[in-house]
Amino acid sequence: MLKKLESYKRRNNELVERDLEFYLNNDYKISPYYEALRISIIYGIIGALWILLSDRLLGKFITNMDIYIEVATYKGWLYVLITTILIYLLVLKRVILVEKTLKTIASNFEALSANNEELIALEDELRKKFEELEKQNDALLISEQRYELAVEGADCCIWDWEVEKDKYYFCVNWKSYLGYENGEVENTLQGWINLIHQEDKINVVSQINDYILSDSSSYESIYRMVCKNGEEKWVLSKAKAIRNSDGKIVRMAGSHTDITEQKLIQNQLNSLAYKDMLTELPNRLSFELKVNELINTDKNNDSNTKFALLYMDIDNFKHVNDTLGHTSGDLLLKYISNILKYQVKAPDFVARLGGDEFAIIFEDIKNKQEIIDKVQKLIKYLRRPWVIDKQEFFISHSIGIAIYPEDGDNLSTLLKNSDVAMYFVKKNMKDNYCFYLQEIQEENSKKIKIINDLRRAIENKEFNLFYQPIIDLNSEKIIGVEALIRWFHPIRGMIPPMEFIPLAEENGLIHDIESWILETALMQKKQWEDMGYADLKMSINISGKSVTREGFINEVKDLLSRVKIKNDNIQFEVTETALMNDLNTSIKVLREIKDMNIKIALDDFGTGYSSLTYIKKLPIDVVKLDKDFIKNISKIEEEEVIVDYVIKLTHQLNLKIVAEGIEIKEHLEFLKLNGCDYGQGYFFSKPITKEEIEKLLNIG
């Protein structure tokens, strides 16, 4: 554009200079007055000379008047001719000069007009360019303002490092953002590094050096910076580099962004994803990742590493929720979790899988004894009493153990086998631990076979009822019997109830079995009433599944209306464990049973949570003290104190108490001495057939 303008200017100057030179160098100057006077004088001189000289010459040479007159006429025409030619020549020269001038002016005018048009067009173009530059300038200003606002609003810092001179520039506002005055931080890379968290410095310096030595196009790093007040800020640092012809970095420039809030959110999300919110232990996902990591590390490194996976479950945890409430249940989970956190140290690992289930990993184990030592130490702490609302509860746990790789070389198998071992403990002993064995799996297979045989037994009626006498301890007379089911397997012979009743409950077969028990026992009660033993109580065990089963009450009512016996001598026995599975529903059903004038006995008291406080909530008439309390009363003084306390407290609640498992005379004497109402056990009689009961009744 400027070159065009210079060209036009140069061309116009050349035209002006050329014309000026023409006029300055031309001898003929055009002046209106001068030119008119000059022509007039020339004409006058020529005319005067012509008259003076021509007349004299004529008069000298011509004397004849006629010839004179004729010659004078010719002379006049000659004068006119000569003057005409002279005037023509004088005027012609001036007209030619004017013509040339006018042509030059016209030519230059046309050139100037063309240049003027181009100048006008150029002016328009310049104006547009100017307007465009103004717009670009305004846009640049807005962009700069937007950038400054964005940087300030985004907690972003622009930085620039001249590598060779080690001059490090970053925003002054970020120095104040970190709590420092401008002069407190050196404008060098080291000045910036001094602000980085001590734990992150080595990594940051290493990343910068690696970037300088690499041919990577961009640099990125995340680290913590320490404010003047000690507060930590997470920073995302990004940069690009300028390299010289040798590929060496001479300059780096980029941004520092405060990502503290994002990091906080990320940590919270990680906690939600990998931590149990109630106990703050690692959750199931964390546990699975940990196990898979150990397995993959062992397989990749071929290190022959062993680790133990412990599957732990709180025994009867649902009872705590039902009796004390879910808030107390949560407190129990936190209490147990705190014990596990304190006892399970890294590199060992503990996680909550869900509900009342926990998983523990003992890493790099050498032998089983090492596992046993750790488990026993852990159980020692877990068995300590849990105190809530000034009450002590003794919480038991079942733990199953599977060892990698003997018991499984993948997560699924290890988890399944440790779970199998845990359930073996829960079903057989509780409050203990067990290593996974093939025998346990075989036991499970055996249970599956029993379930199949049980289905056939229901169809083939392979069951029978035996009866164990219940004795009034004061008179030592039979006041009732407890109906106990026996299964006579066609191949295995008699199978005890504890071997098949739990399986029947788990698999939904208990309904058919219990319906048969109720009908058989009540029909037998009716038969004994007809024989004159109307006051003989019939005690029948009821499954917890039946208590909460819809239609159970109507079924009992229908059966009683068909059998037509005295309801007040019928007693249903339910275990405290069964009731705790759904306490509110159980209480409702038990009240409906009592409304039918049927007595309720709480069976196996002492095998669950053994809290007498909830007995007051239950509509029961009798408490049956479990045989485990009775067997040691002549050996362990503490057991005697407990039994005595339970008897007295039960009486204070206006309930009767039955002691199970009386096997020796010392048991009987202690119980009679401490006011126990009733008893049953092998000291009196084992469970026997109806015919044998009738013999005892006839004797008694």
Tab-separated table of C-alpha atoms in Angstrom, residues 56-266:
chain	number	residue	atom	x	y	z
A	56	ARG	CA	9.013	57.557	-52.174
A	57	LEU	CA	10.093	54.732	-54.339
A	58	LEU	CA	6.947	54.975	-56.439
A	59	GLY	CA	7.320	58.729	-56.766
A	60	LYS	CA	10.935	58.366	-57.795
A	61	PHE	CA	10.450	55.664	-60.352
A	62	ILE	CA	6.873	56.303	-61.666
A	63	THR	CA	5.821	59.585	-63.050
A	64	ASN	CA	2.695	58.566	-64.890
A	65	MET	CA	-0.266	59.256	-62.731
A	66	ASP	CA	-2.381	56.406	-64.065
A	67	ILE	CA	0.420	53.913	-63.629
A	68	TYR	CA	1.140	55.408	-60.263
A	69	ILE	CA	-2.457	54.927	-59.137
A	70	GLU	CA	-2.484	51.342	-60.451
A	71	VAL	CA	0.855	50.526	-58.819
A	72	ALA	CA	-0.330	52.203	-55.616
A	73	THR	CA	-3.314	49.859	-55.663
A	74	TYR	CA	-1.045	46.873	-56.063
A	75	LYS	CA	1.177	48.273	-53.375
A	76	GLY	CA	-1.858	48.458	-51.049
A	77	TRP	CA	-2.736	44.816	-51.761
A	78	LEU	CA	0.888	43.842	-51.251
A	79	TYR	CA	0.897	45.628	-47.947
A	80	VAL	CA	-2.223	43.840	-46.910
A	81	LEU	CA	-0.664	40.562	-47.976
A	82	ILE	CA	2.608	41.172	-46.216
A	83	THR	CA	0.944	42.376	-43.020
A	84	THR	CA	-1.494	39.518	-43.150
A	85	ILE	CA	1.367	37.036	-43.452
A	86	LEU	CA	3.269	38.801	-40.717
A	87	ILE	CA	0.282	38.874	-38.360
A	88	TYR	CA	-0.411	35.252	-39.266
A	89	LEU	CA	3.112	34.245	-38.355
A	90	LEU	CA	3.096	36.219	-35.124
A	91	VAL	CA	-0.296	34.909	-34.057
A	92	LEU	CA	0.510	31.384	-35.272
A	93	LYS	CA	3.545	31.147	-33.067
A	94	ARG	CA	1.572	32.267	-30.061
A	95	VAL	CA	-1.390	30.033	-30.878
A	96	ILE	CA	0.947	27.071	-31.326
A	97	LEU	CA	2.433	27.844	-27.923
A	98	VAL	CA	-1.037	28.130	-26.399
A	99	GLU	CA	-2.128	24.957	-28.190
A	100	LYS	CA	0.892	23.105	-26.892
A	101	THR	CA	0.298	24.464	-23.446
A	102	LEU	CA	-3.348	23.491	-23.523
A	103	LYS	CA	-2.486	20.006	-24.765
A	104	THR	CA	0.117	19.637	-22.046
A	105	ILE	CA	-2.356	20.887	-19.471
A	106	ALA	CA	-5.041	18.552	-20.813
A	107	SER	CA	-2.647	15.628	-20.860
A	108	ASN	CA	-1.416	16.345	-17.379
A	109	PHE	CA	-4.978	16.928	-16.221
A	110	GLU	CA	-5.945	13.514	-17.507
A	111	ALA	CA	-2.910	11.979	-15.817
A	112	LEU	CA	-3.636	13.857	-12.645
A	113	SER	CA	-7.310	12.844	-12.851
A	114	ALA	CA	-6.305	9.203	-13.239
A	115	ASN	CA	-3.880	9.529	-10.383
A	116	ASN	CA	-6.512	11.330	-8.392
A	117	GLU	CA	-8.958	8.475	-8.960
A	118	GLU	CA	-6.319	6.023	-7.901
A	119	LEU	CA	-5.560	8.205	-4.902
A	120	ILE	CA	-9.262	8.272	-4.020
A	121	ALA	CA	-9.412	4.489	-4.346
A	122	LEU	CA	-6.239	4.241	-2.345
A	123	GLU	CA	-7.710	6.566	0.248
A	124	ASP	CA	-10.771	4.318	0.500
A	125	GLU	CA	-8.535	1.305	0.809
A	126	LEU	CA	-6.422	3.059	3.432
A	127	ARG	CA	-9.563	4.051	5.312
A	128	LYS	CA	-10.812	0.441	5.245
A	129	LYS	CA	-7.414	-0.790	6.371
A	130	PHE	CA	-7.442	1.786	9.122
A	131	GLU	CA	-10.930	0.767	10.213
A	132	GLU	CA	-9.873	-2.892	10.084
A	133	LEU	CA	-6.780	-2.130	12.148
A	134	GLU	CA	-8.948	-0.248	14.631
A	135	LYS	CA	-11.286	-3.255	14.883
A	136	GLN	CA	-8.330	-5.590	15.301
A	137	ASN	CA	-6.901	-3.287	17.916
A	138	ASP	CA	-10.245	-3.222	19.759
A	139	ALA	CA	-10.524	-7.002	19.468
A	140	LEU	CA	-6.969	-7.376	20.714
A	141	LEU	CA	-7.738	-5.099	23.637
A	142	ILE	CA	-10.915	-7.064	24.446
A	143	SER	CA	-9.004	-10.325	24.043
A	144	GLU	CA	-6.284	-9.109	26.378
A	145	GLN	CA	-8.893	-7.992	28.910
A	146	ARG	CA	-10.746	-11.288	28.535
A	147	TYR	CA	-7.488	-13.195	28.911
A	148	GLU	CA	-6.529	-11.209	32.021
A	149	LEU	CA	-9.986	-11.775	33.524
A	150	ALA	CA	-9.913	-15.467	32.577
A	151	VAL	CA	-6.470	-15.898	34.105
A	152	GLU	CA	-7.545	-14.126	37.283
A	153	GLY	CA	-10.888	-15.921	37.412
A	154	ALA	CA	-9.323	-19.322	36.760
A	155	ASP	CA	-6.627	-18.921	39.398
A	156	CYS	CA	-4.201	-19.295	36.529
A	157	CYS	CA	-0.626	-18.055	36.452
A	158	ILE	CA	1.365	-17.423	33.266
A	159	TRP	CA	5.040	-18.257	33.552
A	160	ASP	CA	8.094	-17.936	31.361
A	161	TRP	CA	11.551	-19.392	31.902
A	162	GLU	CA	14.639	-18.348	29.936
A	163	VAL	CA	16.626	-21.521	30.405
A	164	GLU	CA	20.128	-20.232	29.632
A	165	LYS	CA	19.773	-17.050	31.708
A	166	ASP	CA	17.671	-18.853	34.351
A	167	LYS	CA	15.199	-15.996	34.455
A	168	TYR	CA	11.850	-17.249	35.679
A	169	TYR	CA	8.855	-14.968	35.419
A	170	PHE	CA	5.399	-15.644	36.788
A	171	CYS	CA	2.425	-13.464	37.606
A	172	VAL	CA	2.801	-11.099	40.528
A	173	ASN	CA	-0.809	-11.789	41.489
A	174	TRP	CA	0.093	-15.453	42.056
A	175	LYS	CA	2.844	-14.501	44.443
A	176	SER	CA	0.261	-12.623	46.478
A	177	TYR	CA	-2.177	-15.528	45.898
A	178	LEU	CA	0.342	-17.753	47.679
A	179	GLY	CA	0.767	-15.112	50.383
A	180	TYR	CA	4.173	-13.739	49.340
A	181	GLU	CA	5.305	-10.210	48.543
A	182	ASN	CA	6.874	-9.665	45.123
A	183	GLY	CA	10.399	-9.360	46.508
A	184	GLU	CA	10.116	-12.473	48.682
A	185	VAL	CA	10.346	-14.907	45.771
A	186	GLU	CA	13.356	-14.947	43.445
A	187	ASN	CA	12.671	-14.726	39.722
A	188	THR	CA	14.555	-17.958	39.099
A	189	LEU	CA	13.460	-21.540	38.628
A	190	GLN	CA	14.913	-22.360	42.028
A	191	GLY	CA	12.817	-19.576	43.530
A	192	TRP	CA	9.714	-21.334	42.240
A	193	ILE	CA	10.928	-24.786	43.274
A	194	ASN	CA	11.469	-23.494	46.826
A	195	LEU	CA	7.691	-23.001	47.038
A	196	ILE	CA	6.941	-26.623	46.090
A	197	HIS	CA	5.952	-29.122	48.784
A	198	GLN	CA	8.963	-30.949	50.175
A	199	GLU	CA	7.563	-34.362	49.212
A	200	ASP	CA	7.027	-33.261	45.587
A	201	LYS	CA	10.249	-31.341	44.862
A	202	ILE	CA	12.390	-34.261	43.726
A	203	ASN	CA	9.673	-35.520	41.389
A	204	VAL	CA	9.070	-32.062	39.859
A	205	VAL	CA	12.779	-31.403	39.237
A	206	SER	CA	13.091	-34.876	37.722
A	207	GLN	CA	10.127	-34.249	35.394
A	208	ILE	CA	11.591	-30.908	34.226
A	209	ASN	CA	14.990	-32.471	33.546
A	210	ASP	CA	13.380	-35.386	31.698
A	211	TYR	CA	11.413	-32.944	29.555
A	212	ILE	CA	14.506	-30.889	28.716
A	213	LEU	CA	16.369	-34.010	27.613
A	214	SER	CA	13.428	-35.424	25.660
A	215	ASP	CA	11.972	-34.329	22.331
A	216	SER	CA	8.451	-34.113	23.728
A	217	SER	CA	6.383	-31.178	22.499
A	218	SER	CA	4.648	-30.394	25.778
A	219	TYR	CA	5.336	-30.513	29.505
A	220	GLU	CA	2.807	-31.300	32.227
A	221	SER	CA	3.139	-31.892	35.961
A	222	ILE	CA	0.906	-31.942	39.039
A	223	TYR	CA	2.282	-31.100	42.469
A	224	ARG	CA	1.611	-29.230	45.688
A	225	MET	CA	2.744	-25.706	46.547
A	226	VAL	CA	3.041	-24.373	50.075
A	227	CYS	CA	1.567	-20.949	50.847
A	228	LYS	CA	3.255	-18.609	53.264
A	229	ASN	CA	0.692	-19.540	55.923
A	230	GLY	CA	1.443	-23.258	55.439
A	231	GLU	CA	-1.675	-24.020	53.414
A	232	GLU	CA	-1.171	-26.442	50.523
A	233	LYS	CA	-2.356	-25.775	46.974
A	234	TRP	CA	-2.480	-28.370	44.220
A	235	VAL	CA	-1.084	-26.993	40.940
A	236	LEU	CA	-1.324	-28.230	37.357
A	237	SER	CA	1.714	-26.945	35.459
A	238	LYS	CA	1.738	-26.989	31.642
A	239	ALA	CA	4.277	-25.621	29.152
A	240	LYS	CA	5.633	-25.597	25.618
A	241	ALA	CA	9.289	-25.123	24.705
A	242	ILE	CA	11.265	-23.195	22.098
A	243	ARG	CA	14.338	-25.008	20.834
A	244	ASN	CA	17.360	-23.749	18.948
A	245	SER	CA	18.728	-25.264	15.745
A	246	ASP	CA	20.480	-27.933	17.813
A	247	GLY	CA	17.195	-28.971	19.402
A	248	LYS	CA	18.212	-27.580	22.780
A	249	ILE	CA	15.499	-25.875	24.824
A	250	VAL	CA	16.182	-22.154	25.234
A	251	ARG	CA	12.810	-21.087	26.576
A	252	MET	CA	9.782	-22.606	28.272
A	253	ALA	CA	6.455	-20.857	28.757
A	254	GLY	CA	3.150	-22.042	30.085
A	255	SER	CA	0.627	-21.806	32.880
A	256	HIS	CA	0.140	-22.846	36.493
A	257	THR	CA	-3.470	-23.651	37.389
A	258	ASP	CA	-4.867	-24.086	40.892
A	259	ILE	CA	-6.601	-27.488	40.913
A	260	THR	CA	-6.961	-27.768	44.695
A	261	GLU	CA	-10.748	-27.947	44.518
A	262	GLN	CA	-10.632	-30.550	41.731
A	263	LYS	CA	-8.185	-32.604	43.783
A	264	LEU	CA	-10.488	-32.395	46.788
A	265	ILE	CA	-13.434	-33.557	44.690
A	266	GLN	CA	-11.286	-36.301	43.167
